[in-house]
Amino acid sequence: MPHTGQLLNLQTPDGRLLPAWAAIPEGPLCGAVVVLQEIFGVNSHIRAVTERFAARGFAAVAPALFYRLAPCDTLGVELGYSDADMQQGRQLKAQAEALPPPGMAQDVGTAVDWLATTTGQKVGAVGFCWGGLLAWRAACSLPQLSAAVCYYGGGMTGPEERSRQPLCPVMAHFGRQDHFIPVDTVLAFDQVQPQAQVFVYDADHGFNCDQRASYDDASALVARDRTLAFLDTQLRT
């Protein structure tokens, strides 16, 4: 059944209000999931992903991770997938990554803790593009996280990132045709992270997003089924 989300504000450790899109299904839960955005903000695609998790029985929340750059009472940045949007998103990502520690990492932790407290469920993180990188970092730094799924996480296969050690089970999806993430770096990541489940698809970057020209239905469906089975296993209480 479709499930409509709603805008919430979560209290961060440093006293800020973090806007987030939340979708909490009625009835028994399968677990809880933090959905971590691409560089395009909590746009219609990320909200739809959040609501689809709720339709599958997971409590889900997508924090608006650019809000520290321009605090507001709404989700703030909501970009599309044009070249101009891509350029703006890259600039925003660079600014967010340049924030002094802990930066947006504390906001990911806020969303994880909010879900755990609100639902009493184990919490996983699922991230896309930049969010895939953030999900990987969260897996390596947040002991309260029970699972992480990274979709084409930009940067996570580089030498510095792949040297991290995860604290929870990890699944990662990559596209063989992805020019942003060379497949040799994916293979290197797989070699040094044997405990992670790494899958490579005959697809391009962003293959899970049905709003992008790079969307690949077959790859997205296989990745979705693998992700749901993984989360079902890891988040059962």
Coordinates of C-alpha atoms in Angstrom, one line a residue:
M1 CA 0.0 0.0 0.0
P2 CA 1.3 3.5 -0.8
H3 CA 2.4 5.5 2.3
T4 CA 2.6 9.2 2.3
G5 CA 5.5 10.8 4.3
Q6 CA 5.6 14.0 6.3
L7 CA 8.0 16.7 7.2
L8 CA 9.5 16.5 10.7
N9 CA 12.2 18.4 12.6
L10 CA 14.7 16.3 14.5
Q11 CA 16.7 17.7 17.4
T12 CA 20.5 17.5 16.8
P13 CA 23.1 17.2 19.6
D14 CA 24.2 20.8 19.0
G15 CA 20.7 22.1 19.4
R16 CA 19.7 22.5 15.8
L17 CA 16.4 21.4 14.1
L18 CA 17.2 19.0 11.3
P19 CA 14.4 18.8 8.7
A20 CA 13.6 15.3 7.5
W21 CA 11.0 13.4 5.5
A22 CA 9.6 10.6 7.5
A23 CA 7.3 7.7 6.6
I24 CA 6.2 5.4 9.4
P25 CA 3.9 2.5 8.5
E26 CA 1.1 1.4 10.8
G27 CA 1.2 -2.0 12.3
P28 CA 4.2 -4.3 12.9
L29 CA 7.5 -3.1 11.6
C30 CA 10.3 -5.0 9.7
G31 CA 12.9 -2.6 11.0
A32 CA 13.9 1.1 10.4
V33 CA 15.9 2.7 7.7
V34 CA 17.7 6.1 7.3
V35 CA 17.6 7.1 3.6
L36 CA 20.6 9.2 2.7
Q37 CA 20.2 11.6 -0.2
E38 CA 22.1 12.2 -3.4
I39 CA 23.7 15.6 -4.0
F40 CA 20.3 16.7 -5.2
G41 CA 18.7 17.0 -1.7
V42 CA 15.7 15.3 -0.3
N43 CA 13.9 15.7 -3.7
S44 CA 10.9 13.8 -5.0
H45 CA 13.0 10.7 -5.8
I46 CA 14.4 10.4 -2.3
R47 CA 11.0 11.0 -0.8
A48 CA 9.6 8.3 -3.0
V49 CA 12.3 5.9 -1.9
T50 CA 11.5 6.7 1.7
E51 CA 7.8 6.0 1.2
R52 CA 8.5 2.8 -0.7
F53 CA 10.5 1.5 2.3
A54 CA 7.5 2.4 4.5
A55 CA 5.2 0.5 2.1
R56 CA 7.5 -2.6 2.7
G57 CA 7.0 -2.3 6.5
F58 CA 10.1 -0.3 7.4
A59 CA 10.0 3.0 9.4
A60 CA 12.0 5.4 7.2
V61 CA 13.4 8.9 7.5
A62 CA 15.5 11.0 5.1
P63 CA 17.3 13.8 6.8
A64 CA 17.9 17.0 4.7
L65 CA 21.7 17.0 4.9
F66 CA 22.3 20.4 3.3
Y67 CA 20.4 22.3 5.9
R68 CA 23.5 23.4 7.8
L69 CA 24.5 25.4 4.7
A70 CA 21.1 27.3 4.7
P71 CA 19.0 26.4 7.7
C72 CA 15.2 26.5 7.1
D73 CA 11.9 25.0 8.2
T74 CA 11.5 23.0 5.0
L75 CA 13.5 20.3 3.3
G76 CA 15.4 23.1 1.6
V77 CA 17.4 22.0 -1.4
E78 CA 15.4 20.0 -3.9
L79 CA 17.2 19.7 -7.3
G80 CA 16.4 17.8 -10.4
Y81 CA 18.9 16.0 -12.7
S82 CA 19.8 18.6 -15.3
D83 CA 23.4 19.7 -16.0
A84 CA 22.8 22.9 -14.0
D85 CA 21.3 20.9 -11.1
M86 CA 24.4 18.6 -11.2
Q87 CA 26.7 21.6 -11.0
Q88 CA 24.8 23.1 -8.1
G89 CA 24.6 19.7 -6.3
R90 CA 28.4 19.3 -6.6
Q91 CA 29.0 22.7 -5.1
L92 CA 26.7 22.0 -2.2
K93 CA 28.4 18.6 -1.6
A94 CA 31.8 20.3 -1.5
Q95 CA 30.5 22.9 1.0
A96 CA 29.0 20.2 3.2
E97 CA 32.1 18.1 3.1
A98 CA 34.1 21.2 4.1
L99 CA 32.1 21.8 7.3
P100 CA 34.2 21.4 10.5
P101 CA 33.9 18.1 12.2
P102 CA 31.6 16.4 12.9
G103 CA 29.7 18.2 10.2
M104 CA 26.7 16.3 8.7
A105 CA 27.9 13.1 10.3
Q106 CA 26.1 14.1 13.5
D107 CA 22.9 14.6 11.5
V108 CA 23.1 11.1 10.2
G109 CA 23.6 9.9 13.7
T110 CA 20.6 12.0 14.8
A111 CA 18.4 10.3 12.3
V112 CA 19.6 6.9 13.4
D113 CA 19.0 7.6 17.0
W114 CA 15.6 9.2 16.4
L115 CA 14.4 6.1 14.5
A116 CA 15.8 3.7 17.2
T117 CA 14.1 5.7 20.0
T118 CA 10.8 6.3 18.2
T119 CA 10.3 2.7 16.9
G120 CA 12.4 0.5 19.2
Q121 CA 13.7 -1.2 16.0
K122 CA 17.2 -2.0 14.7
V123 CA 18.2 0.7 12.2
G124 CA 19.9 0.4 8.9
A125 CA 21.1 3.1 6.5
V126 CA 20.6 3.1 2.7
G127 CA 22.4 5.8 0.7
F128 CA 22.6 6.8 -2.9
C129 CA 25.6 8.5 -4.6
W130 CA 26.9 10.9 -2.0
G131 CA 24.5 9.2 0.4
G132 CA 26.1 5.9 -0.4
L133 CA 29.4 7.3 0.8
L134 CA 27.8 8.7 3.9
A135 CA 26.2 5.3 4.6
W136 CA 29.6 3.7 4.3
R137 CA 31.1 6.2 6.8
A138 CA 28.1 5.6 9.1
A139 CA 28.7 1.9 9.0
C140 CA 32.3 2.5 10.1
S141 CA 31.6 5.0 12.8
L142 CA 28.1 4.4 14.4
P143 CA 27.9 1.4 16.6
Q144 CA 24.1 1.9 16.9
L145 CA 23.7 1.1 13.2
S146 CA 22.8 -2.5 12.4
A147 CA 23.3 -2.5 8.6
A148 CA 24.2 -0.3 5.7
V149 CA 23.5 -0.4 1.9
C150 CA 25.5 1.8 -0.4
Y151 CA 24.3 2.5 -3.9
Y152 CA 27.1 3.8 -6.2
G153 CA 28.7 5.6 -3.3
G154 CA 30.9 8.2 -4.8
G155 CA 34.3 8.2 -3.2
M156 CA 33.9 5.2 -1.0
T157 CA 36.1 3.0 -3.2
G158 CA 39.1 5.4 -3.0
P159 CA 42.1 4.4 -1.0
E160 CA 41.3 6.4 2.1
E161 CA 37.6 5.4 2.3
R162 CA 38.1 1.7 1.6
S163 CA 40.7 1.5 4.4
R164 CA 37.9 2.1 7.0
Q165 CA 36.5 -0.9 9.0
P166 CA 32.8 -1.3 9.2
L167 CA 31.1 -2.0 12.5
C168 CA 28.0 -3.6 10.9
P169 CA 27.1 -5.7 7.8
V170 CA 27.4 -3.8 4.5
M171 CA 26.0 -4.3 1.1
A172 CA 27.1 -2.2 -1.9
H173 CA 25.8 -1.8 -5.4
F174 CA 27.8 -0.4 -8.3
G175 CA 27.5 0.1 -12.1
R176 CA 30.1 -1.4 -14.4
Q177 CA 29.5 1.6 -16.8
D178 CA 29.8 4.2 -14.0
H179 CA 32.4 6.8 -15.2
F180 CA 32.4 8.4 -11.7
I181 CA 33.4 5.2 -9.9
P182 CA 36.0 3.2 -12.0
V183 CA 35.3 -0.5 -11.8
D184 CA 38.9 -1.2 -10.9
T185 CA 38.4 0.8 -7.6
V186 CA 35.2 -1.3 -7.0
L187 CA 37.2 -4.5 -7.3
A188 CA 39.9 -3.0 -5.0
F189 CA 37.2 -2.2 -2.5
D190 CA 35.8 -5.7 -2.7
Q191 CA 39.3 -7.2 -2.2
V192 CA 40.0 -5.3 1.0
Q193 CA 36.5 -5.6 2.4
P194 CA 35.7 -9.3 2.0
Q195 CA 33.0 -9.1 4.6
A196 CA 31.0 -6.7 2.5
Q197 CA 28.5 -7.9 -0.1
V198 CA 29.5 -6.1 -3.3
F199 CA 27.5 -6.4 -6.5
V200 CA 28.3 -4.9 -9.9
Y201 CA 25.6 -4.4 -12.5
D202 CA 25.8 -3.7 -16.2
A203 CA 24.5 -0.2 -15.6
D204 CA 25.6 3.4 -15.2
H205 CA 25.8 5.7 -12.2
G206 CA 22.3 6.5 -10.8
F207 CA 20.8 3.3 -12.2
N208 CA 18.3 3.1 -9.3
C209 CA 16.7 6.5 -10.0
D210 CA 13.8 6.4 -12.4
Q211 CA 14.0 10.2 -12.9
R212 CA 17.5 9.9 -14.5
A213 CA 18.4 9.0 -18.1
S214 CA 20.8 6.4 -16.6
Y215 CA 17.9 4.5 -14.9
D216 CA 18.1 0.7 -15.6
D217 CA 15.0 -1.1 -14.6
A218 CA 16.5 -4.6 -14.6
S219 CA 19.4 -3.6 -12.4
A220 CA 17.3 -1.6 -10.1
L221 CA 14.9 -4.4 -9.5
V222 CA 17.6 -6.9 -8.7
A223 CA 19.4 -4.5 -6.4
R224 CA 16.1 -3.7 -4.7
D225 CA 15.3 -7.4 -4.0
R226 CA 18.9 -7.9 -2.7
T227 CA 18.6 -4.8 -0.5
L228 CA 15.2 -5.8 1.0
A229 CA 16.4 -9.4 1.7
F230 CA 19.6 -8.0 3.3
L231 CA 17.7 -5.5 5.5
D232 CA 15.1 -8.1 6.4
T233 CA 17.8 -10.4 7.7
Q234 CA 19.9 -7.7 9.5
L235 CA 17.1 -5.7 11.1
R236 CA 14.8 -8.3 12.5
T237 CA 14.5 -7.7 16.2

